[in-house]
Coordinates of C-alpha atoms in Angstrom, one line a residue:
M1 CA -51.3 209.0 1.7
T2 CA -51.2 210.1 -1.9
T3 CA -50.1 207.7 -4.6
S4 CA -49.3 208.8 -8.1
P5 CA -48.7 205.8 -10.4
T6 CA -46.7 207.0 -13.4
T7 CA -45.9 204.7 -16.3
S8 CA -43.4 204.9 -19.0
T9 CA -42.5 202.5 -21.8
M10 CA -38.9 201.4 -22.0
T11 CA -37.1 198.6 -23.8
T12 CA -33.8 197.2 -24.9
P13 CA -33.0 194.4 -27.3
L14 CA -31.3 192.6 -24.4
T15 CA -34.4 192.4 -22.3
R16 CA -36.7 189.4 -23.1
A17 CA -40.4 189.9 -23.5
K18 CA -42.8 187.5 -21.7
P19 CA -44.0 184.5 -23.7
D20 CA -47.3 186.1 -24.4
G21 CA -45.5 189.1 -26.0
Q22 CA -46.7 191.5 -23.3
P23 CA -44.1 193.7 -21.6
H24 CA -42.7 193.0 -18.2
R25 CA -44.3 195.5 -15.7
L26 CA -42.2 196.7 -12.8
G27 CA -44.0 198.2 -9.8
M28 CA -41.9 200.6 -7.8
L29 CA -42.8 202.0 -4.3
T30 CA -41.1 205.4 -4.3
P31 CA -40.2 207.8 -1.5
S32 CA -42.4 210.9 -2.0
S33 CA -39.5 213.4 -1.9
N34 CA -37.3 211.3 -4.3
T35 CA -36.6 213.0 -7.7
C36 CA -33.8 210.7 -8.8
L37 CA -35.0 207.1 -9.2
E38 CA -37.8 207.6 -11.8
P39 CA -35.8 209.5 -14.4
V40 CA -32.7 207.3 -13.8
T41 CA -34.8 204.2 -14.2
Y42 CA -36.1 205.5 -17.5
R43 CA -32.5 206.3 -18.6
L44 CA -31.1 202.9 -17.6
L45 CA -33.8 201.0 -19.6
G46 CA -33.9 203.4 -22.5
T47 CA -36.9 204.5 -24.5
T48 CA -37.6 203.1 -28.0
G49 CA -41.4 203.5 -28.3
A50 CA -44.3 201.1 -28.8
D51 CA -42.4 197.8 -29.0
A52 CA -41.5 197.9 -25.3
G53 CA -40.1 195.0 -23.4
V54 CA -40.5 196.6 -20.0
T55 CA -42.8 199.2 -18.4
A56 CA -42.2 200.8 -15.1
H57 CA -45.0 202.0 -12.8
F58 CA -44.5 204.1 -9.7
A59 CA -46.5 204.8 -6.5
R60 CA -45.3 207.3 -3.9
V61 CA -45.3 206.9 -0.2
P62 CA -44.5 209.8 2.2
V63 CA -40.8 210.0 3.1
T64 CA -39.1 213.3 3.7
R65 CA -36.4 212.9 6.3
I66 CA -33.8 210.3 7.2
A67 CA -32.7 210.2 10.9
L68 CA -32.5 207.8 13.8
D69 CA -35.6 208.9 15.7
G70 CA -39.0 207.4 16.1
G71 CA -40.8 209.9 14.0
C72 CA -38.7 209.1 11.0
D73 CA -39.1 205.4 11.5
A74 CA -42.9 205.8 11.2
Q75 CA -42.4 206.8 7.6
F76 CA -41.6 203.2 6.8
D77 CA -44.5 201.5 8.5
T78 CA -46.0 198.6 6.6
A79 CA -49.6 200.0 6.2
P80 CA -48.9 202.8 3.7
M81 CA -46.6 200.5 1.8
L82 CA -49.2 197.9 1.4
A83 CA -51.9 200.4 0.3
A84 CA -49.6 201.6 -2.4
A85 CA -48.6 198.0 -3.3
R86 CA -52.2 197.1 -3.8
Q87 CA -52.7 199.9 -6.2
L88 CA -49.7 198.8 -8.2
A89 CA -51.1 195.3 -8.2
D90 CA -54.2 196.7 -10.0
A91 CA -51.9 197.3 -12.9
K92 CA -51.0 193.6 -13.1
V93 CA -47.3 194.3 -12.4
D94 CA -44.9 191.3 -12.3
V95 CA -42.9 192.5 -9.3
I96 CA -43.2 195.2 -6.6
A97 CA -40.0 196.8 -5.2
W98 CA -39.7 199.2 -2.3
N99 CA -37.2 201.5 -4.0
G100 CA -35.8 202.8 -0.8
T101 CA -32.9 201.8 1.5
S102 CA -34.6 202.1 4.9
G103 CA -33.9 198.4 5.7
S104 CA -30.2 199.3 5.6
W105 CA -30.5 201.1 9.0
L106 CA -33.9 199.8 10.3
G107 CA -32.9 196.2 9.8
V108 CA -32.9 193.7 6.9
D109 CA -35.5 191.5 8.6
R110 CA -37.9 194.4 8.4
D111 CA -37.5 194.5 4.6
R112 CA -38.0 190.7 4.5
A113 CA -41.2 191.0 6.4
L114 CA -42.4 193.8 4.2
C115 CA -41.7 191.7 1.1
A116 CA -43.6 188.8 2.6
A117 CA -46.6 191.1 3.5
I118 CA -46.7 192.6 0.0
T119 CA -46.7 189.2 -1.7
E120 CA -49.3 187.9 0.7
A121 CA -51.5 190.9 0.0
T122 CA -51.0 191.0 -3.8
G123 CA -49.7 187.7 -4.9
V124 CA -46.8 189.5 -6.6
P125 CA -43.1 188.8 -5.8
A126 CA -41.4 191.7 -4.0
T127 CA -38.0 193.0 -3.2
T128 CA -36.3 196.2 -1.7
S129 CA -33.3 198.2 -2.5
T130 CA -31.5 196.9 0.5
L131 CA -32.2 193.3 -0.3
A132 CA -31.1 194.0 -3.9
L133 CA -27.8 195.4 -2.7
L134 CA -27.2 192.3 -0.5
D135 CA -28.1 190.0 -3.4
A136 CA -25.6 191.9 -5.6
C137 CA -23.0 191.3 -2.9
A138 CA -23.8 187.6 -2.9
A139 CA -23.6 187.3 -6.7
Y140 CA -20.1 188.9 -6.7
G141 CA -18.8 187.3 -3.5
V142 CA -18.5 190.7 -1.8
T143 CA -17.7 190.4 1.9
R144 CA -15.9 193.8 2.2
L145 CA -17.9 196.7 1.0
G146 CA -17.1 200.4 0.7
L147 CA -20.0 202.7 1.5
A148 CA -20.9 205.9 -0.3
L149 CA -23.6 207.6 1.7
P150 CA -25.4 211.0 1.9
Y151 CA -26.6 210.5 5.4
T152 CA -25.5 211.7 8.8
R153 CA -22.7 209.8 10.6
D154 CA -24.9 208.0 13.0
V155 CA -27.1 206.6 10.2
A156 CA -23.9 205.6 8.3
E157 CA -22.7 203.7 11.3
R158 CA -26.0 201.9 11.7
I159 CA -25.9 200.9 8.1
A160 CA -22.4 199.4 8.5
A161 CA -23.6 197.5 11.6
T162 CA -26.7 196.2 9.7
Y163 CA -24.7 194.9 6.8
A164 CA -22.1 193.3 9.1
K165 CA -24.9 191.1 10.5
E166 CA -25.5 189.9 6.9
G167 CA -21.8 188.9 6.5
V168 CA -20.7 192.0 4.7
V169 CA -18.1 194.1 6.5
C170 CA -18.4 197.7 5.5
T171 CA -15.8 200.4 5.6
L172 CA -16.6 204.1 6.1
A173 CA -13.4 205.4 4.4
A174 CA -15.6 208.0 2.6
E175 CA -17.1 210.6 5.0
P176 CA -20.9 210.7 4.7
F177 CA -22.3 214.0 3.3
G178 CA -24.2 214.5 6.6
I179 CA -27.6 215.3 5.2
S180 CA -31.0 214.3 6.7
D181 CA -33.4 216.1 4.2
N182 CA -34.3 213.3 1.7
E183 CA -35.1 215.8 -1.1
A184 CA -31.7 217.3 -0.8
F185 CA -29.9 214.1 -1.5
A186 CA -30.6 214.4 -5.2
R187 CA -29.0 217.9 -5.3
I188 CA -25.5 216.5 -4.4
P189 CA -23.4 217.2 -7.6
Q190 CA -22.5 214.0 -9.5
G191 CA -18.9 215.0 -9.3
E192 CA -19.1 214.9 -5.5
V193 CA -20.8 211.6 -5.6
A194 CA -17.9 210.3 -7.8
R195 CA -15.4 211.6 -5.4
Q196 CA -17.1 209.9 -2.5
I197 CA -17.2 206.6 -4.4
R198 CA -13.4 206.8 -5.1
D199 CA -12.9 207.4 -1.4
A200 CA -15.1 204.5 -0.5
A201 CA -13.0 202.2 -2.8
R202 CA -9.8 202.8 -0.8
G203 CA -8.2 199.9 0.9
D204 CA -9.4 196.3 0.3
A205 CA -13.0 196.8 -0.6
H206 CA -14.4 194.2 -3.0
A207 CA -17.0 196.7 -4.2
V208 CA -18.6 200.1 -3.4
A209 CA -22.3 200.6 -2.8
V210 CA -24.1 204.0 -3.2
V211 CA -26.8 203.4 -0.5
C212 CA -29.6 205.8 -1.3
T213 CA -32.1 205.8 -4.2
N214 CA -32.1 209.6 -4.3
V215 CA -28.4 210.0 -5.1
H216 CA -27.2 210.2 -8.7
G217 CA -24.6 207.4 -8.6
A218 CA -25.8 205.4 -11.6
G219 CA -24.4 207.7 -14.2
V220 CA -20.8 207.4 -13.0
A221 CA -20.8 203.6 -12.2
E222 CA -19.5 202.4 -15.5
Q223 CA -16.6 204.8 -15.7
L224 CA -15.6 204.4 -12.1
E225 CA -15.7 200.6 -12.4
Q226 CA -13.1 200.8 -15.1
E227 CA -11.0 203.2 -13.1
L228 CA -11.3 201.5 -9.7
K229 CA -11.4 197.9 -10.9
V230 CA -14.2 197.0 -8.5
P231 CA -18.0 196.9 -9.0
V232 CA -20.0 200.0 -8.1
F233 CA -23.5 199.0 -6.9
D234 CA -25.8 202.1 -7.2
S235 CA -29.0 201.6 -5.3
V236 CA -31.3 202.6 -8.2
T237 CA -29.5 200.3 -10.5
A238 CA -29.5 197.4 -8.0
T239 CA -33.2 197.8 -7.5
L240 CA -33.9 197.8 -11.2
W241 CA -31.6 194.8 -11.7
K242 CA -33.3 192.7 -9.0
S243 CA -36.8 193.8 -10.2
L244 CA -36.0 192.7 -13.8
D245 CA -34.6 189.5 -12.5
L246 CA -37.6 188.6 -10.4
A247 CA -39.9 189.6 -13.3
G248 CA -38.0 187.1 -15.6
A249 CA -36.8 189.8 -18.0
A250 CA -33.2 188.4 -18.2
P251 CA -31.4 191.7 -17.7
A252 CA -28.2 192.1 -19.6
L253 CA -28.1 195.8 -20.2
P254 CA -24.7 197.3 -21.3
G255 CA -23.2 200.7 -20.5
H256 CA -24.4 201.2 -16.9
G257 CA -22.0 199.1 -14.9
D258 CA -21.4 195.4 -14.5
L259 CA -24.4 194.6 -12.3
L260 CA -27.0 195.3 -15.0
R261 CA -24.8 193.7 -17.6
T262 CA -23.7 190.5 -15.8
G263 CA -25.2 190.4 -12.3
S264 CA -28.1 188.0 -13.1
L265 CA -25.7 185.6 -14.9
R266 CA -23.4 185.7 -11.9
A267 CA -26.4 185.1 -9.5
R268 CA -27.4 182.0 -11.5
F269 CA -23.8 180.7 -11.3
Q270 CA -23.8 181.3 -7.6
E271 CA -27.1 179.4 -7.1
V272 CA -25.7 176.4 -9.0
L273 CA -22.4 176.4 -7.0
T274 CA -24.2 176.7 -3.7
D275 CA -26.5 173.7 -4.6
L276 CA -23.5 171.7 -5.9
L277 CA -21.7 172.3 -2.6
A278 CA -24.6 171.0 -0.6
A279 CA -25.2 168.0 -3.0
T280 CA -21.7 166.8 -2.8
G281 CA -20.8 167.8 0.8
A282 CA -17.6 169.2 -0.7
D283 CA -15.5 172.1 0.8
R284 CA -15.5 174.5 -2.2
T285 CA -17.1 174.8 -5.6
T286 CA -16.1 177.2 -8.4
F287 CA -16.9 178.0 -11.9
R288 CA -14.6 179.6 -14.4
V289 CA -15.6 180.7 -17.9
D290 CA -14.4 182.9 -20.7
L291 CA -17.1 185.4 -21.6
P292 CA -15.3 188.6 -22.6
E293 CA -18.5 190.4 -23.4
H294 CA -19.5 190.0 -19.8
G295 CA -16.0 190.8 -18.4
L296 CA -15.5 187.2 -17.3
H297 CA -12.3 185.2 -18.0
V298 CA -11.1 181.9 -16.6
D299 CA -8.2 183.3 -14.6
L300 CA -10.7 184.6 -12.1
T301 CA -13.7 182.6 -10.9
A302 CA -17.2 183.7 -12.1
G303 CA -18.6 182.3 -8.9
E304 CA -17.6 180.4 -5.7
A305 CA -19.2 178.7 -2.8
Y306 CA -17.3 177.3 0.2
R307 CA -17.8 176.0 3.7
E308 CA -17.1 178.1 6.8
G309 CA -13.3 178.1 7.5
V310 CA -12.3 177.3 3.9
R311 CA -10.1 179.9 2.2
P312 CA -11.8 181.6 -0.8
I313 CA -10.1 181.5 -4.1
R314 CA -12.3 183.9 -6.0
R315 CA -9.9 186.8 -6.3
D316 CA -6.7 184.9 -7.0
A317 CA -5.6 185.4 -10.6
S318 CA -2.0 184.4 -10.1
L319 CA -2.2 181.3 -12.4
D320 CA -2.6 180.9 -16.2
Q321 CA -5.5 178.6 -15.9
R322 CA -5.5 177.3 -19.4
R323 CA -1.9 176.1 -19.1
L324 CA -2.6 173.9 -16.0
N325 CA -2.2 170.2 -16.5
T326 CA -5.7 169.5 -15.4
V327 CA -7.2 172.0 -17.7
E328 CA -5.1 170.8 -20.7
W329 CA -6.5 167.3 -19.9
L330 CA -10.1 168.7 -20.0
E331 CA -9.3 170.4 -23.3
R332 CA -8.1 167.0 -24.8
H333 CA -10.8 164.7 -23.4
R334 CA -13.9 166.9 -22.8
I335 CA -15.2 164.6 -20.1
P336 CA -15.3 165.1 -16.3
L337 CA -12.0 164.7 -14.5
V338 CA -12.6 162.8 -11.2
Q339 CA -9.6 162.8 -8.8
P340 CA -9.9 161.0 -5.4
H341 CA -6.3 162.0 -4.8
F342 CA -3.4 163.6 -6.7
E343 CA -1.0 160.7 -6.9
A344 CA -1.6 160.2 -10.7
D345 CA -1.5 162.4 -13.7
P346 CA -2.7 165.0 -14.4
H347 CA -1.4 166.8 -11.4
P348 CA -3.0 170.1 -10.3
P349 CA -0.9 173.2 -9.6
Q350 CA 1.0 172.8 -6.3
A351 CA -0.6 176.1 -5.0
L352 CA -4.0 174.3 -5.0
I353 CA -2.6 171.9 -2.4
D354 CA -0.2 174.1 -0.5
V355 CA -2.1 177.4 -0.4
Y356 CA -5.7 176.2 -0.6
G357 CA -5.4 172.8 1.0
V358 CA -7.2 170.8 -1.7
H359 CA -6.5 167.0 -1.8
A360 CA -9.2 165.8 -4.1
Q361 CA -11.3 167.3 -6.8
M362 CA -13.8 166.9 -9.7
L363 CA -13.7 169.1 -12.8
G364 CA -16.6 169.3 -15.2
P365 CA -16.0 170.8 -18.7
V366 CA -18.4 173.3 -20.1
E367 CA -18.4 173.3 -23.9
R368 CA -19.9 176.1 -26.0
D369 CA -19.9 176.0 -29.8
G370 CA -17.3 173.2 -29.8
A371 CA -14.9 175.1 -27.5
L372 CA -14.0 174.5 -23.9
A373 CA -15.5 177.7 -22.6
G374 CA -15.0 176.9 -18.9
W375 CA -15.3 174.3 -16.2
L376 CA -16.8 173.6 -12.8
S377 CA -14.6 172.6 -9.9
V378 CA -15.5 170.6 -6.8
H379 CA -12.8 170.6 -4.1
S380 CA -12.3 168.5 -1.0
M381 CA -9.8 169.3 1.7
E382 CA -9.4 165.5 2.2
E383 CA -8.8 162.7 -0.2
R384 CA -12.1 161.1 -0.9
D385 CA -13.7 158.6 -3.3
W386 CA -16.3 160.5 -5.2
S387 CA -19.5 158.6 -5.4
D388 CA -21.9 158.1 -8.3
A389 CA -24.2 160.7 -6.6
D390 CA -21.3 163.2 -6.6
T391 CA -20.6 162.8 -10.3
A392 CA -24.4 162.9 -11.0
A393 CA -24.5 166.2 -9.1
L394 CA -21.7 167.6 -11.1
S395 CA -23.4 166.6 -14.3
A396 CA -26.7 168.2 -13.2
A397 CA -24.8 171.4 -12.3
T398 CA -23.1 171.5 -15.7
A399 CA -26.6 171.2 -17.3
R400 CA -27.8 174.1 -15.2
I401 CA -24.8 176.2 -16.2
H402 CA -25.6 175.6 -19.9
S403 CA -29.2 176.6 -19.2
A404 CA -28.1 179.8 -17.6
L405 CA -25.8 180.6 -20.5
D406 CA -28.5 179.8 -23.1
H407 CA -31.1 182.0 -21.3
R408 CA -28.9 185.0 -20.6
L409 CA -26.7 185.3 -23.7

């Protein structure tokens, strides 16, 4: 195996340097025949010279063909990956990413095992392109995903089956390009990639994923998101996003699609909401916030966690949230609203009861610069007396939301 570490200095004013002033170093394991991901990674981060906030370092591992046969599977064995990872670790990188999507058809557990092996061997946190794509889906609440793929049909169907096991139902509305030569993926014209993304967004897809790190999808993501009104998760972009996040670089990079701009903030919100759901034993938790620079507004939730069988509310923008009785109460009082039932004022919207089955709730205001920027909601499908532990959990979650906003904005 030949490895060729290549470094480049890249920065952005929206990427935080480490406390010691040194750049964040991203280690990337790269398929040997890939000609896309290195230059695209450079472009996504931008180049401004010596005062860099991030450097990227690449090591290649032999990958030339994608097909469902044993010979191709051997390209993704752990041993050559670990050898290259150890070399990257010599450069004191802060994260190591397998910048390839093989886990999407070989199985996500295989990627998880690879990451565990890399971290055990090097002491460095690790991720993969497939895990990054799934983390993006989790941050955005995506459970129906359109796929844009260069592969043959059988590989495409295996990818859809793999993601379904992770709770993400995939549609193959866009016909795969039917290519197995890995080097050839990068020669698919960007216009054809854009057409395939549009096809993949047909129907009720919550987002589209370009599943291949040798396809030039990053350059069209921002434009297509505005056109299609759904996130476009390019594999190179997703891998960079998750690598920056694991390295502590607080990615908030504009101009390349919503994931690099807002994905890490959404992921922090989702973590808070998931923990709040567990701490309270509630049925649903949500967070709404007005952050126009991040494309977030209170009429759609910025995050949601819910128990199995509970109807999600994330994509319902039918109500003017700021004119609701409960939100006007929050605006006036700026303290948590704790409602064990809805017999007394302020009454919630009737749709919350009739459509979503809520019969008790807590609302926690989030103030920023003296304004009610947003609020946390904790929903119960039954009337309940909220305990001191429940209100304490809401207070702790509010503090964590403030911390996320302070760190990312």
